[in-house]
mmCIF file of C-alpha atoms in Angstrom:
data_model
loop_
_atom_site.group_PDB
_atom_site.id
_atom_site.type_symbol
_atom_site.label_atom_id
_atom_site.label_comp_id
_atom_site.label_asym_id
_atom_site.label_seq_id
_atom_site.Cartn_x
_atom_site.Cartn_y
_atom_site.Cartn_z
ATOM 1 C CA MET A 1 10.081 30.108 -54.826
ATOM 2 C CA PHE A 2 12.760 30.002 -57.532
ATOM 3 C CA PHE A 3 12.544 26.355 -58.628
ATOM 4 C CA GLY A 4 8.981 25.404 -57.644
ATOM 5 C CA ASP A 5 5.709 25.851 -59.384
ATOM 6 C CA GLY A 6 5.327 29.387 -58.041
ATOM 7 C CA VAL A 7 2.419 28.532 -55.743
ATOM 8 C CA VAL A 8 2.942 29.278 -52.045
ATOM 9 C CA ASN A 9 0.284 28.446 -49.460
ATOM 10 C CA ASN A 10 0.463 31.045 -46.732
ATOM 11 C CA PRO A 11 -1.292 30.296 -43.419
ATOM 12 C CA GLU A 12 -4.159 32.544 -42.492
ATOM 13 C CA SER A 13 -2.672 33.193 -39.044
ATOM 14 C CA LEU A 14 0.504 32.482 -37.110
ATOM 15 C CA LEU A 15 0.256 29.601 -34.651
ATOM 16 C CA PRO A 16 2.054 29.840 -31.292
ATOM 17 C CA LYS A 17 5.008 27.504 -30.870
ATOM 18 C CA GLY A 18 4.130 24.486 -28.711
ATOM 19 C CA GLY A 19 0.364 24.986 -28.857
ATOM 20 C CA HIS A 20 -2.125 26.893 -26.749
ATOM 21 C CA GLU A 21 -1.694 24.478 -23.839
ATOM 22 C CA LEU A 22 1.832 25.827 -23.172
ATOM 23 C CA LEU A 23 0.858 29.488 -22.976
ATOM 24 C CA TRP A 24 0.164 29.257 -19.243
ATOM 25 C CA ILE A 25 3.678 27.885 -18.655
ATOM 26 C CA GLY A 26 5.080 30.867 -20.504
ATOM 27 C CA SER A 27 2.978 33.132 -18.267
ATOM 28 C CA LEU A 28 4.445 31.490 -15.147
ATOM 29 C CA LEU A 29 7.972 31.896 -16.499
ATOM 30 C CA LEU A 30 7.234 35.551 -17.230
ATOM 31 C CA LEU A 31 6.054 35.923 -13.623
ATOM 32 C CA ASN A 32 9.369 34.408 -12.495
ATOM 33 C CA PHE A 33 11.255 37.014 -14.516
ATOM 34 C CA ILE A 34 9.148 39.801 -12.982
ATOM 35 C CA LEU A 35 9.775 38.491 -9.461
ATOM 36 C CA LEU A 36 13.539 38.159 -9.959
ATOM 37 C CA SER A 37 13.715 41.618 -11.518
ATOM 38 C CA SER A 38 11.659 43.119 -8.681
ATOM 39 C CA VAL A 39 13.981 41.528 -6.118
ATOM 40 C CA ARG A 40 16.960 43.075 -7.919
ATOM 41 C CA LEU A 41 15.293 46.496 -7.935
ATOM 42 C CA ASN A 42 14.331 46.231 -4.267
ATOM 43 C CA ASN A 43 17.818 45.203 -3.143
ATOM 44 C CA GLY A 44 20.670 45.784 -5.566
ATOM 45 C CA ARG A 45 22.989 43.396 -3.715
ATOM 46 C CA ALA A 46 20.422 40.699 -2.959
ATOM 47 C CA TYR A 47 22.021 38.082 -5.216
ATOM 48 C CA VAL A 48 25.525 38.856 -3.962
ATOM 49 C CA HIS A 49 24.336 38.342 -0.380
ATOM 50 C CA LEU A 50 22.501 35.172 -1.429
ATOM 51 C CA PHE A 51 25.669 33.618 -2.824
ATOM 52 C CA LYS A 52 27.584 34.480 0.355
ATOM 53 C CA LEU A 53 24.823 33.011 2.538
ATOM 54 C CA LEU A 54 24.825 29.812 0.470
ATOM 55 C CA ASN A 55 28.494 29.318 1.356
ATOM 56 C CA SER A 56 27.836 29.949 5.070
ATOM 57 C CA THR A 57 26.648 27.353 7.553
ATOM 58 C CA THR A 58 26.401 28.889 11.021
ATOM 59 C CA HIS A 59 24.836 32.185 12.086
ATOM 60 C CA VAL A 60 22.985 32.421 8.767
ATOM 61 C CA ASP A 61 19.969 33.888 10.564
ATOM 62 C CA ASP A 62 22.104 36.749 11.936
ATOM 63 C CA ARG A 63 23.494 37.467 8.481
ATOM 64 C CA LEU A 64 19.977 37.426 7.066
ATOM 65 C CA LYS A 65 19.071 40.206 9.485
ATOM 66 C CA GLU A 66 21.968 42.237 8.121
ATOM 67 C CA THR A 67 20.970 41.709 4.471
ATOM 68 C CA TYR A 68 17.279 40.884 4.108
ATOM 69 C CA ARG A 69 14.862 39.579 6.720
ATOM 70 C CA LEU A 70 12.747 36.438 6.351
ATOM 71 C CA GLU A 71 9.619 38.593 6.178
ATOM 72 C CA SER A 72 11.044 41.046 3.630
ATOM 73 C CA PHE A 73 9.949 41.445 0.010
ATOM 74 C CA VAL A 74 13.226 39.907 -1.184
ATOM 75 C CA ASN A 75 12.601 36.712 0.768
ATOM 76 C CA VAL A 76 8.932 36.494 -0.259
ATOM 77 C CA GLY A 77 9.738 37.188 -3.909
ATOM 78 C CA LEU A 78 12.498 34.557 -4.044
ATOM 79 C CA LEU A 79 10.289 31.992 -2.296
ATOM 80 C CA LEU A 80 7.464 32.608 -4.784
ATOM 81 C CA ASN A 81 9.980 32.238 -7.607
ATOM 82 C CA PHE A 82 11.149 28.943 -6.087
ATOM 83 C CA LEU A 83 7.620 27.533 -5.787
ATOM 84 C CA ILE A 84 6.641 28.553 -9.319
ATOM 85 C CA SER A 85 9.867 27.427 -10.983
ATOM 86 C CA GLN A 86 9.947 24.103 -9.139
ATOM 87 C CA PHE A 87 6.316 23.499 -10.092
ATOM 88 C CA VAL A 88 7.091 24.187 -13.765
ATOM 89 C CA CYS A 89 10.097 21.835 -13.691
ATOM 90 C CA ALA A 90 8.148 19.146 -11.817
ATOM 91 C CA PHE A 91 5.359 19.395 -14.383
ATOM 92 C CA TYR A 92 7.807 19.106 -17.272
ATOM 93 C CA VAL A 93 9.508 16.069 -15.711
ATOM 94 C CA SER A 94 6.170 14.353 -15.014
ATOM 95 C CA ILE A 95 5.039 14.910 -18.609
ATOM 96 C CA ASP A 96 8.342 13.624 -19.960
ATOM 97 C CA MET A 97 8.878 10.582 -17.725
ATOM 98 C CA ILE A 98 5.394 9.580 -16.528
ATOM 99 C CA PRO A 99 2.479 8.946 -18.943
ATOM 100 C CA LEU A 100 -0.122 11.129 -17.205
ATOM 101 C CA ASP A 101 -2.792 13.503 -18.466
ATOM 102 C CA TRP A 102 -2.068 17.221 -18.321
ATOM 103 C CA SER A 103 -4.638 17.871 -15.614
ATOM 104 C CA ILE A 104 -3.325 15.045 -13.428
ATOM 105 C CA SER A 105 0.267 16.208 -13.935
ATOM 106 C CA ILE A 106 -0.659 19.768 -12.966
ATOM 107 C CA ILE A 107 -2.457 18.681 -9.794
ATOM 108 C CA SER A 108 0.167 16.134 -8.753
ATOM 109 C CA SER A 109 3.064 18.560 -9.387
ATOM 110 C CA ALA A 110 1.371 21.311 -7.377
ATOM 111 C CA LEU A 111 0.629 18.936 -4.485
ATOM 112 C CA ILE A 112 4.150 17.511 -4.408
ATOM 113 C CA VAL A 113 5.832 20.932 -4.476
ATOM 114 C CA SER A 114 3.487 22.305 -1.783
ATOM 115 C CA TRP A 115 3.866 19.244 0.442
ATOM 116 C CA MET A 116 7.672 19.270 0.216
ATOM 117 C CA PHE A 117 7.851 23.002 0.920
ATOM 118 C CA VAL A 118 5.649 22.703 4.006
ATOM 119 C CA MET A 119 7.428 19.605 5.288
ATOM 120 C CA GLN A 120 10.921 21.013 4.830
ATOM 121 C CA SER A 121 9.869 24.263 6.502
ATOM 122 C CA LEU A 122 8.445 22.358 9.481
ATOM 123 C CA LEU A 123 11.274 19.810 9.771
ATOM 124 C CA PRO A 124 13.126 21.715 12.541
ATOM 125 C CA ARG A 125 10.052 21.538 14.783
ATOM 126 C CA ILE A 126 9.413 17.898 13.869
ATOM 127 C CA ILE A 127 13.013 16.912 14.619
ATOM 128 C CA GLY A 128 13.038 18.818 17.909
ATOM 129 C CA TRP A 129 9.803 17.117 18.951
ATOM 130 C CA LEU A 130 11.073 13.649 17.990
ATOM 131 C CA ILE A 131 14.405 13.861 19.794
ATOM 132 C CA GLY A 132 13.219 16.074 22.636
ATOM 133 C CA GLU A 133 15.989 18.593 22.040
ATOM 134 C CA SER A 134 15.905 22.360 21.650
ATOM 135 C CA LEU A 135 17.397 23.040 18.217
ATOM 136 C CA PRO A 136 18.554 26.324 16.647
ATOM 137 C CA GLN A 137 15.428 26.349 14.525
ATOM 138 C CA ARG A 138 15.861 29.830 13.111
ATOM 139 C CA THR A 139 19.318 28.995 11.746
ATOM 140 C CA ILE A 140 18.046 25.733 10.248
ATOM 141 C CA LEU A 141 15.087 27.504 8.671
ATOM 142 C CA ALA A 142 17.390 30.221 7.309
ATOM 143 C CA ASN A 143 19.659 27.587 5.714
ATOM 144 C CA THR A 144 16.616 25.929 4.159
ATOM 145 C CA PHE A 145 15.251 29.188 2.755
ATOM 146 C CA VAL A 146 18.628 30.233 1.353
ATOM 147 C CA GLY A 147 18.712 26.926 -0.531
ATOM 148 C CA PHE A 148 15.203 27.582 -1.825
ATOM 149 C CA HIS A 149 16.236 31.046 -3.001
ATOM 150 C CA PHE A 150 19.364 29.909 -4.841
ATOM 151 C CA PHE A 151 18.028 26.759 -6.480
ATOM 152 C CA GLY A 152 14.781 28.521 -7.362
ATOM 153 C CA ILE A 153 16.809 30.774 -9.670
ATOM 154 C CA LEU A 154 18.389 27.709 -11.292
ATOM 155 C CA PHE A 155 15.005 26.016 -11.697
ATOM 156 C CA ALA A 156 13.617 29.175 -13.318
ATOM 157 C CA PHE A 157 16.489 29.177 -15.814
ATOM 158 C CA ILE A 158 16.007 25.466 -16.593
ATOM 159 C CA GLY A 159 12.263 26.009 -17.039
ATOM 160 C CA LEU A 160 12.908 28.824 -19.523
ATOM 161 C CA VAL A 161 15.431 26.736 -21.489
ATOM 162 C CA TRP A 162 12.975 23.821 -21.546
ATOM 163 C CA TYR A 163 10.142 26.053 -22.755
ATOM 164 C CA LEU A 164 12.241 27.373 -25.639
ATOM 165 C CA ASN A 165 13.994 24.070 -26.458
ATOM 166 C CA PRO A 166 11.608 21.136 -25.792
ATOM 167 C CA GLN A 167 13.747 18.876 -27.997
ATOM 168 C CA PHE A 168 16.248 18.617 -25.130
ATOM 169 C CA LYS A 169 13.659 17.337 -22.634
ATOM 170 C CA GLU A 170 15.556 14.129 -21.794
ATOM 171 C CA GLN A 171 18.739 15.981 -20.876
ATOM 172 C CA LEU A 172 16.839 18.700 -19.012
ATOM 173 C CA SER A 173 14.880 16.083 -17.034
ATOM 174 C CA MET A 174 18.137 14.642 -15.744
ATOM 175 C CA ILE A 175 19.454 18.123 -14.911
ATOM 176 C CA VAL A 176 16.280 18.884 -12.902
ATOM 177 C CA ILE A 177 16.582 15.612 -10.972
ATOM 178 C CA VAL A 178 20.277 16.259 -10.248
ATOM 179 C CA LEU A 179 19.549 19.821 -9.068
ATOM 180 C CA PHE A 180 16.710 18.600 -6.860
ATOM 181 C CA ASN A 181 18.934 16.000 -5.185
ATOM 182 C CA LEU A 182 21.775 18.510 -4.864
ATOM 183 C CA MET A 183 19.452 21.040 -3.213
ATOM 184 C CA ASN A 184 18.381 18.499 -0.608
ATOM 185 C CA LEU A 185 21.946 17.277 -0.080
ATOM 186 C CA VAL A 186 23.194 20.823 0.573
ATOM 187 C CA ARG A 187 20.301 21.440 2.979
ATOM 188 C CA VAL A 188 20.951 18.214 4.908
ATOM 189 C CA ILE A 189 24.711 18.810 5.168
ATOM 190 C CA LYS A 190 24.425 22.433 6.305
ATOM 191 C CA ASN A 191 21.677 21.723 8.823
ATOM 192 C CA SER A 192 23.498 18.631 10.117
ATOM 193 C CA ILE A 193 26.532 20.803 10.866
ATOM 194 C CA VAL A 194 24.285 23.219 12.750
ATOM 195 C CA VAL A 195 22.616 20.417 14.714
ATOM 196 C CA ILE A 196 25.940 18.783 15.581
ATOM 197 C CA GLY A 197 27.223 22.145 16.760
ATOM 198 C CA ALA A 198 24.202 22.327 19.057
ATOM 199 C CA GLY A 199 25.308 19.085 20.742
ATOM 200 C CA VAL A 200 22.852 16.642 19.164
ATOM 201 C CA SER A 201 24.064 13.051 18.838
ATOM 202 C CA TRP A 202 24.926 11.484 15.468
ATOM 203 C CA TYR A 203 22.369 8.789 16.260
ATOM 204 C CA TYR A 204 19.479 11.252 15.982
ATOM 205 C CA ILE A 205 20.852 12.747 12.789
ATOM 206 C CA ILE A 206 21.098 9.332 11.109
ATOM 207 C CA LEU A 207 17.626 8.430 12.380
ATOM 208 C CA TYR A 208 16.209 11.651 10.988
ATOM 209 C CA PHE A 209 17.978 11.228 7.654
ATOM 210 C CA CYS A 210 16.658 7.696 7.173
ATOM 211 C CA THR A 211 13.068 8.358 8.260
ATOM 212 C CA LEU A 212 12.358 11.868 6.949
ATOM 213 C CA GLU A 213 14.658 12.104 3.920
ATOM 214 C CA ILE A 214 15.274 8.652 2.414
ATOM 215 C CA LEU A 215 12.050 6.830 3.348
ATOM 216 C CA PRO A 216 9.586 9.280 1.681
ATOM 217 C CA LEU A 217 11.629 9.256 -1.546
ATOM 218 C CA PHE A 218 11.826 5.467 -1.498
ATOM 219 C CA VAL A 219 8.063 5.148 -0.981
ATOM 220 C CA ALA A 220 7.353 7.639 -3.803
ATOM 221 C CA TYR A 221 9.749 5.842 -6.157
ATOM 222 C CA HIS A 222 8.238 2.456 -5.332
ATOM 223 C CA TYR A 223 4.686 3.773 -5.870
ATOM 224 C CA VAL A 224 5.510 5.314 -9.259
ATOM 225 C CA GLU A 225 7.392 2.220 -10.412
ATOM 226 C CA MET A 226 4.673 -0.236 -9.354
ATOM 227 C CA ASN A 227 1.537 1.722 -10.337
ATOM 228 C CA LEU A 228 2.671 3.739 -13.360
ATOM 229 C CA GLY A 229 5.179 1.350 -14.859
ATOM 230 C CA VAL A 230 7.987 3.880 -14.915
ATOM 231 C CA ASP A 231 11.586 2.830 -14.403
ATOM 232 C CA PHE A 232 13.892 5.806 -13.752
#
């Protein structure tokens, strides 16, 4: 302005940062904020109870009854937040690390998140059927849902940071992967303690861990590496 030729080309309209294709991600993140705010309004101590439940292992289902039930708005809102935020993070990671089209990344991320949620919710019944034992399924399911609630909040925060700062996508991809593995590790440890307390042998726990936790991840990693040429 002061040292140029005095000619300034102003754009006719302001363009949204990141392009029109990212507006729907912003809408999902806004929905996350609405859900988390609604949970806070519905139960002022919901997040305090959530942190306490995360640090508990046994009798989590009884403590859930004292704070918020599995069928309550707080539980439903936090589960929806978890599904949406994990989908956003999975989509971001797939775009960053795997050379796929947007439509394919959207479909694959949605399918993976849905499949993992259903499988992890049904694991207590699957394990009980495989080993022929009656397990404290409600406690195991409560531990699993508490993990979903807590890490869903973290995924929502990471998704918002990624949306506003896409230049840090490599670092954020690693953070998402670490959080995902940590979420599953916490779930396995807490539920293993519950199962051991119910008198189930270590043999069945190791068998379950190898077949239903490690094997699916190994198969998925091998498929991505062989067919998409991606080396994590």
